[in-house]
Amino acid sequence: MSGDTAPHVVEDLLGIVQLLSDGSVVRGDEAAHTPPAPFPDVPGVQWKDAVYDSTRGLKVRVYRPPVSAAGDGQGKLPVLVHFHGGGYCIGSYNDLGVAHYLRQRQAADLPALVLSVQYRLAPEHRLPAAIDDGATFLAWLRGQASLVAGGGGDADPWLAESADFSRTFLSGVSAGANLTHHLAVKVGSGQIDLAPARLAGYILLSAYFGGVERVASESNPPDDVSLTVEMSDQLWRMALPVGATRDHPLANPFAPGSPDLGPVALPPALVEAPGRDVLRDRVVGYAARLKEMGKAVEVAEFEGEQHGFSVLRWGEPNEELIRILKRFVCQTK
């Protein structure tokens, strides 16, 4: 008889995702563990799903504001691409509750076409799978812009009718913000060509960055946090390539081996920094490094808020965030 034993659990993420010793994954029903609280719909906002990668069955949920929403005088609206959070391991493009309400409010209040993008999750699909999916989505978006420029015959009707592709913004929450950063770098360095669309800016909400050396907010974390240092470390272990450390370029944008951002033509950035976030110093440090390079960066600090607060509950800080987003999108050309 061999000495082999049955596969055992080596990582258990909140009882939702279990990684076994043989590399297999057991994924439970995420909604059963964290059922979304019922939230009202925003009057007049519509949404639908479209497939952007038929090979993998990946979808995008498109939100459009009420028909009365002001555009640029010709009915055209900025395009806000959104990537969900969850440490690259959980979360969904079509989750309900506060995240769904946030996307509706973004569509109505900015106003904008909001595109919530599905991407493959780890550990079944470790990084850079999600980054690759984001690049595939941008290729789809470029194709839509080209169809519209050519007369719009086969383009998605909502995009053909209302999208101003010259005002495309990338945005994301937590891991989605990390993904947004990497896509902005790929566009700014010429690795991704968006033309005839144009990247006008990018937005990082509670960005999920990592590093082997602890920053102060990790070494001395605030009380009652939504993301602990231990959870952050576990998510990176499950999402990064096997054997990689938190100084992998996909986790730490300033580690050795990461792209030099100095020569990258990054568009203006809006960086939201919650005060009660163990990653706060990484987020603020990210913005400071970009400013030192001469990049256009606005930092919006929310002192009493937790990591990912914009999709955890709704209150006055969320209303203030919507006002900041509207100003950033309207002023960024």
Coordinates of N, CA and C in Angstrom, one line a residue, residues 149-283:
A149 N -17.7 53.8 -34.5 CA -17.1 54.8 -35.4 C -17.4 54.5 -36.8
G150 N -17.6 53.2 -37.1 CA -17.9 52.8 -38.5 C -19.4 52.8 -38.8
G151 N -20.2 53.3 -37.9 CA -21.6 53.4 -38.2 C -22.5 52.6 -37.2
G152 N -21.8 51.8 -36.4 CA -22.5 51.1 -35.3 C -23.4 50.0 -35.6
G153 N -23.4 49.4 -36.8 CA -24.3 48.4 -37.2 C -24.4 47.2 -36.2
D154 N -23.2 46.7 -35.8 CA -23.2 45.5 -35.0 C -22.8 45.7 -33.6
A155 N -22.7 47.0 -33.2 CA -22.3 47.3 -31.8 C -23.5 47.1 -30.9
D156 N -23.2 47.0 -29.6 CA -24.2 46.9 -28.6 C -25.1 48.2 -28.7
P157 N -26.4 48.0 -28.8 CA -27.3 49.2 -29.0 C -27.1 50.3 -27.9
W158 N -26.9 49.9 -26.7 CA -26.8 50.9 -25.6 C -25.5 51.7 -25.8
L159 N -24.4 51.0 -26.1 CA -23.1 51.7 -26.4 C -23.2 52.5 -27.6
A160 N -23.8 52.0 -28.7 CA -23.9 52.8 -29.9 C -24.7 54.0 -29.7
E161 N -25.7 54.0 -28.9 CA -26.6 55.2 -28.7 C -25.9 56.2 -27.8
S162 N -25.2 55.7 -26.7 CA -24.9 56.7 -25.6 C -23.4 56.8 -25.3
A163 N -22.5 55.9 -25.7 CA -21.2 55.9 -25.2 C -20.3 56.9 -25.9
D164 N -19.6 57.7 -25.0 CA -18.5 58.6 -25.5 C -17.2 57.9 -25.1
F165 N -16.7 57.1 -26.1 CA -15.6 56.3 -25.8 C -14.3 57.1 -25.6
S166 N -14.3 58.3 -25.9 CA -13.1 59.2 -25.7 C -13.0 59.6 -24.2
R167 N -14.1 59.3 -23.4 CA -14.1 59.5 -22.0 C -14.3 58.2 -21.3
T168 N -13.4 57.2 -21.5 CA -13.4 55.9 -20.8 C -12.6 56.0 -19.6
F169 N -13.2 55.5 -18.5 CA -12.5 55.5 -17.2 C -12.5 54.1 -16.7
L170 N -11.4 53.6 -16.1 CA -11.2 52.4 -15.4 C -11.4 52.6 -14.0
S171 N -12.1 51.7 -13.3 CA -12.3 51.8 -11.8 C -12.4 50.4 -11.2
G172 N -12.2 50.3 -9.9 CA -12.4 49.1 -9.3 C -12.3 49.2 -7.8
V173 N -12.8 48.2 -7.0 CA -12.8 48.2 -5.6 C -11.9 47.1 -5.1
S174 N -10.9 47.4 -4.2 CA -10.0 46.4 -3.6 C -9.2 45.6 -4.7
A175 N -9.4 44.3 -4.9 CA -8.7 43.6 -6.0 C -9.0 44.2 -7.3
G176 N -10.2 44.7 -7.5 CA -10.6 45.4 -8.7 C -9.8 46.6 -9.0
A177 N -9.4 47.3 -7.9 CA -8.6 48.5 -8.0 C -7.2 48.1 -8.4
N178 N -6.7 47.0 -7.8 CA -5.4 46.4 -8.2 C -5.4 46.1 -9.7
L179 N -6.4 45.5 -10.2 CA -6.6 45.1 -11.6 C -6.6 46.4 -12.4
T180 N -7.3 47.4 -12.0 CA -7.4 48.7 -12.7 C -6.1 49.3 -12.9
H181 N -5.2 49.3 -11.8 CA -3.9 49.8 -11.9 C -3.1 49.1 -13.0
H182 N -3.1 47.8 -13.0 CA -2.3 47.1 -14.0 C -2.8 47.3 -15.4
L183 N -4.1 47.5 -15.6 CA -4.6 47.8 -17.0 C -4.3 49.2 -17.4
A184 N -4.3 50.1 -16.4 CA -3.9 51.5 -16.8 C -2.5 51.6 -17.2
V185 N -1.6 50.8 -16.5 CA -0.2 50.7 -16.9 C 0.0 50.1 -18.3
K186 N -0.8 49.1 -18.6 CA -0.7 48.5 -19.9 C -1.1 49.4 -21.0
V187 N -2.2 50.2 -20.7 CA -2.6 51.2 -21.7 C -1.6 52.3 -21.8
G188 N -1.2 52.8 -20.7 CA -0.2 53.9 -20.7 C 1.1 53.6 -21.3
S189 N 1.5 52.3 -21.2 CA 2.8 51.9 -21.8 C 2.7 51.4 -23.2
G190 N 1.5 51.4 -23.8 CA 1.3 51.0 -25.2 C 1.1 49.5 -25.4
Q191 N 1.0 48.7 -24.3 CA 0.8 47.3 -24.4 C -0.6 47.0 -24.8
I192 N -1.5 47.9 -24.5 CA -2.9 47.8 -24.9 C -3.3 49.0 -25.7
D193 N -3.8 48.8 -26.9 CA -4.2 50.0 -27.7 C -5.7 50.1 -27.7
L194 N -6.2 51.2 -27.1 CA -7.7 51.4 -27.0 C -8.3 52.1 -28.2
A195 N -7.5 52.7 -29.0 CA -8.1 53.6 -30.1 C -9.0 52.8 -31.0
P196 N -10.2 53.4 -31.3 CA -10.5 54.8 -31.2 C -11.1 55.2 -29.8
A197 N -11.2 54.2 -28.8 CA -11.5 54.6 -27.5 C -10.3 55.3 -26.9
R198 N -10.5 56.0 -25.7 CA -9.4 56.7 -25.1 C -9.6 56.6 -23.6
L199 N -8.5 56.2 -22.8 CA -8.5 56.2 -21.4 C -8.3 57.6 -20.8
A200 N -9.4 58.1 -20.2 CA -9.3 59.5 -19.7 C -8.9 59.6 -18.3
G201 N -9.1 58.5 -17.5 CA -8.7 58.5 -16.1 C -8.9 57.1 -15.5
Y202 N -8.4 56.9 -14.3 CA -8.7 55.7 -13.6 C -8.9 56.0 -12.1
I203 N -9.6 55.1 -11.4 CA -10.2 55.3 -10.1 C -9.9 54.0 -9.3
L204 N -9.2 54.2 -8.2 CA -8.9 53.1 -7.3 C -9.6 53.3 -5.9
L205 N -10.5 52.4 -5.6 CA -11.3 52.4 -4.4 C -10.8 51.3 -3.5
S206 N -10.2 51.7 -2.3 CA -9.6 50.8 -1.4 C -8.7 49.8 -2.0
A207 N -7.7 50.3 -2.7 CA -6.8 49.4 -3.6 C -6.2 48.3 -2.7
Y208 N -6.1 47.2 -3.4 CA -5.5 46.0 -2.7 C -4.1 45.8 -3.3
F209 N -3.1 46.3 -2.5 CA -1.7 46.1 -2.8 C -1.1 45.3 -1.7
G210 N 0.1 44.7 -2.0 CA 0.8 44.0 -1.0 C 2.3 44.2 -1.0
G211 N 3.0 43.5 -0.1 CA 4.4 43.6 0.0 C 4.9 42.8 1.1
V212 N 6.1 42.3 1.0 CA 6.7 41.5 2.1 C 7.0 42.3 3.3
E213 N 7.6 43.5 3.1 CA 7.8 44.4 4.3 C 6.6 45.0 4.7
R214 N 6.3 44.9 6.0 CA 5.0 45.5 6.5 C 5.1 47.1 6.5
V215 N 4.0 47.7 6.2 CA 3.8 49.1 6.4 C 3.2 49.3 7.8
A216 N 3.2 50.6 8.2 CA 2.8 50.9 9.6 C 1.3 50.5 9.8
S217 N 0.5 50.7 8.9 CA -1.0 50.4 9.1 C -1.2 48.8 9.1
E218 N -0.2 48.0 8.7 CA -0.3 46.6 8.8 C 0.3 46.2 10.1
S219 N 1.4 46.8 10.5 CA 2.1 46.4 11.8 C 1.3 46.8 13.0
N220 N 0.6 47.9 12.9 CA -0.3 48.4 14.0 C -1.7 48.7 13.5
P221 N -2.4 47.6 13.1 CA -3.7 47.8 12.5 C -4.7 48.4 13.4
P222 N -5.7 49.2 12.8 CA -6.8 49.7 13.6 C -7.7 48.6 14.0
D223 N -8.5 48.9 15.0 CA -9.5 47.9 15.5 C -10.7 47.8 14.5
D224 N -11.4 46.7 14.6 CA -12.6 46.5 13.9 C -12.5 46.8 12.4
V225 N -11.6 46.0 11.7 CA -11.4 46.2 10.3 C -12.2 45.2 9.5
S226 N -12.5 45.5 8.3 CA -13.2 44.6 7.4 C -12.3 43.6 6.7
L227 N -11.0 44.0 6.6 CA -9.9 43.2 6.0 C -8.8 43.1 7.0
T228 N -8.5 42.0 7.5 CA -7.3 41.8 8.5 C -6.1 41.6 7.7
V229 N -4.9 41.8 8.3 CA -3.6 41.5 7.7 C -3.6 40.0 7.3
E230 N -4.1 39.1 8.2 CA -4.1 37.7 8.0 C -4.9 37.3 6.8
M231 N -6.1 37.9 6.6 CA -6.9 37.7 5.5 C -6.2 38.1 4.2
S232 N -5.6 39.3 4.2 CA -4.9 39.8 3.1 C -3.8 38.9 2.6
D233 N -3.0 38.4 3.6 CA -1.9 37.5 3.3 C -2.5 36.2 2.7
Q234 N -3.6 35.7 3.2 CA -4.2 34.4 2.7 C -4.7 34.6 1.3
L235 N -5.3 35.7 1.0 CA -5.8 36.0 -0.3 C -4.7 36.1 -1.3
W236 N -3.6 36.7 -1.0 CA -2.4 36.7 -1.9 C -1.9 35.3 -2.1
R237 N -1.8 34.5 -1.0 CA -1.3 33.1 -1.2 C -2.2 32.4 -2.2
M238 N -3.4 32.6 -2.2 CA -4.4 31.9 -3.0 C -4.5 32.4 -4.4
A239 N -4.1 33.7 -4.6 CA -4.3 34.4 -5.9 C -3.0 34.4 -6.7
L240 N -1.9 34.6 -6.1 CA -0.6 34.8 -6.9 C -0.2 33.4 -7.4
P241 N 0.7 33.5 -8.4 CA 1.3 32.2 -8.9 C 1.9 31.4 -7.7
V242 N 1.8 30.1 -7.8 CA 2.3 29.2 -6.7 C 3.8 29.6 -6.4
G243 N 4.1 29.8 -5.2 CA 5.4 30.0 -4.8 C 5.8 31.5 -4.8
A244 N 5.0 32.4 -5.3 CA 5.3 33.8 -5.4 C 5.1 34.4 -4.0
T245 N 5.9 35.5 -3.7 CA 5.7 36.3 -2.5 C 4.9 37.5 -2.8
R246 N 4.6 38.2 -1.7 CA 3.8 39.5 -1.9 C 4.6 40.6 -2.5
D247 N 5.9 40.3 -2.9 CA 6.6 41.3 -3.7 C 6.5 41.0 -5.2
H248 N 5.7 40.1 -5.5 CA 5.4 39.8 -6.9 C 4.9 41.1 -7.5
P249 N 5.3 41.5 -8.8 CA 4.8 42.7 -9.4 C 3.3 42.9 -9.4
L250 N 2.6 41.8 -9.4 CA 1.1 42.0 -9.5 C 0.5 42.4 -8.1
A251 N 1.3 42.2 -7.0 CA 0.9 42.6 -5.7 C 1.5 43.9 -5.3
N252 N 2.8 44.0 -5.6 CA 3.6 45.2 -5.2 C 4.0 46.0 -6.4
P253 N 3.4 47.1 -6.7 CA 3.7 47.9 -7.9 C 5.1 48.5 -7.9
F254 N 5.8 48.5 -6.7 CA 7.1 49.2 -6.6 C 8.2 48.2 -6.2
A255 N 7.9 46.9 -6.2 CA 8.9 45.9 -5.9 C 9.9 45.7 -7.0
P256 N 11.1 45.2 -6.8 CA 12.0 44.9 -7.9 C 11.3 44.0 -8.9
G257 N 11.4 44.3 -10.1 CA 10.8 43.6 -11.2 C 9.5 44.2 -11.7
S258 N 9.0 45.1 -10.9 CA 7.7 45.8 -11.3 C 8.1 46.8 -12.4
P259 N 7.1 47.1 -13.3 CA 7.4 48.1 -14.3 C 7.8 49.5 -13.7
D260 N 8.7 50.2 -14.4 CA 9.0 51.5 -14.0 C 7.9 52.4 -14.4
L261 N 7.2 53.0 -13.5 CA 6.0 53.8 -13.8 C 6.4 55.2 -14.3
G262 N 7.7 55.6 -14.1 CA 8.1 57.0 -14.5 C 7.7 57.3 -16.0
P263 N 8.1 56.5 -16.9 CA 7.9 56.8 -18.3 C 6.5 56.4 -18.8
V264 N 5.7 55.8 -18.0 CA 4.3 55.4 -18.4 C 3.4 56.6 -18.5
A265 N 2.7 56.7 -19.5 CA 1.8 57.8 -19.7 C 0.4 57.5 -19.0
L266 N 0.5 57.6 -17.7 CA -0.8 57.3 -17.0 C -1.7 58.5 -17.1
P267 N -3.0 58.2 -17.2 CA -4.0 59.3 -17.1 C -4.2 59.8 -15.7
P268 N -4.9 60.8 -15.5 CA -5.2 61.3 -14.1 C -5.8 60.1 -13.3
A269 N -5.4 60.1 -12.0 CA -5.9 59.0 -11.1 C -6.6 59.6 -9.9
L270 N -7.7 59.0 -9.5 CA -8.4 59.3 -8.2 C -8.2 58.1 -7.3
V271 N -7.6 58.3 -6.1 CA -7.3 57.3 -5.2 C -8.0 57.5 -3.9
E272 N -8.9 56.6 -3.6 CA -9.7 56.6 -2.3 C -8.9 55.9 -1.2
A273 N -8.8 56.5 -0.1 CA -8.0 55.9 1.0 C -8.8 55.9 2.3
P274 N -9.4 54.7 2.7 CA -10.1 54.7 4.0 C -9.1 54.7 5.1
G275 N -9.5 55.4 6.2 CA -8.6 55.6 7.3 C -8.4 54.3 8.2
R276 N -9.5 53.5 8.3 CA -9.4 52.3 9.1 C -9.2 51.1 8.2
D277 N -8.2 51.1 7.4 CA -7.8 50.1 6.4 C -6.4 49.7 6.7
V278 N -6.2 48.4 6.9 CA -4.8 47.9 7.2 C -3.9 48.2 6.0
L279 N -4.5 48.5 4.8 CA -3.7 48.8 3.6 C -3.6 50.3 3.3
R280 N -4.0 51.1 4.3 CA -4.1 52.5 4.1 C -2.7 53.1 3.7
D281 N -1.7 52.7 4.4 CA -0.4 53.3 4.1 C 0.2 52.8 2.7
R282 N -0.2 51.7 2.3 CA 0.1 51.2 0.9 C -0.6 52.1 -0.1
V283 N -1.8 52.4 0.1 CA -2.6 53.2 -0.8 C -2.1 54.6 -0.9

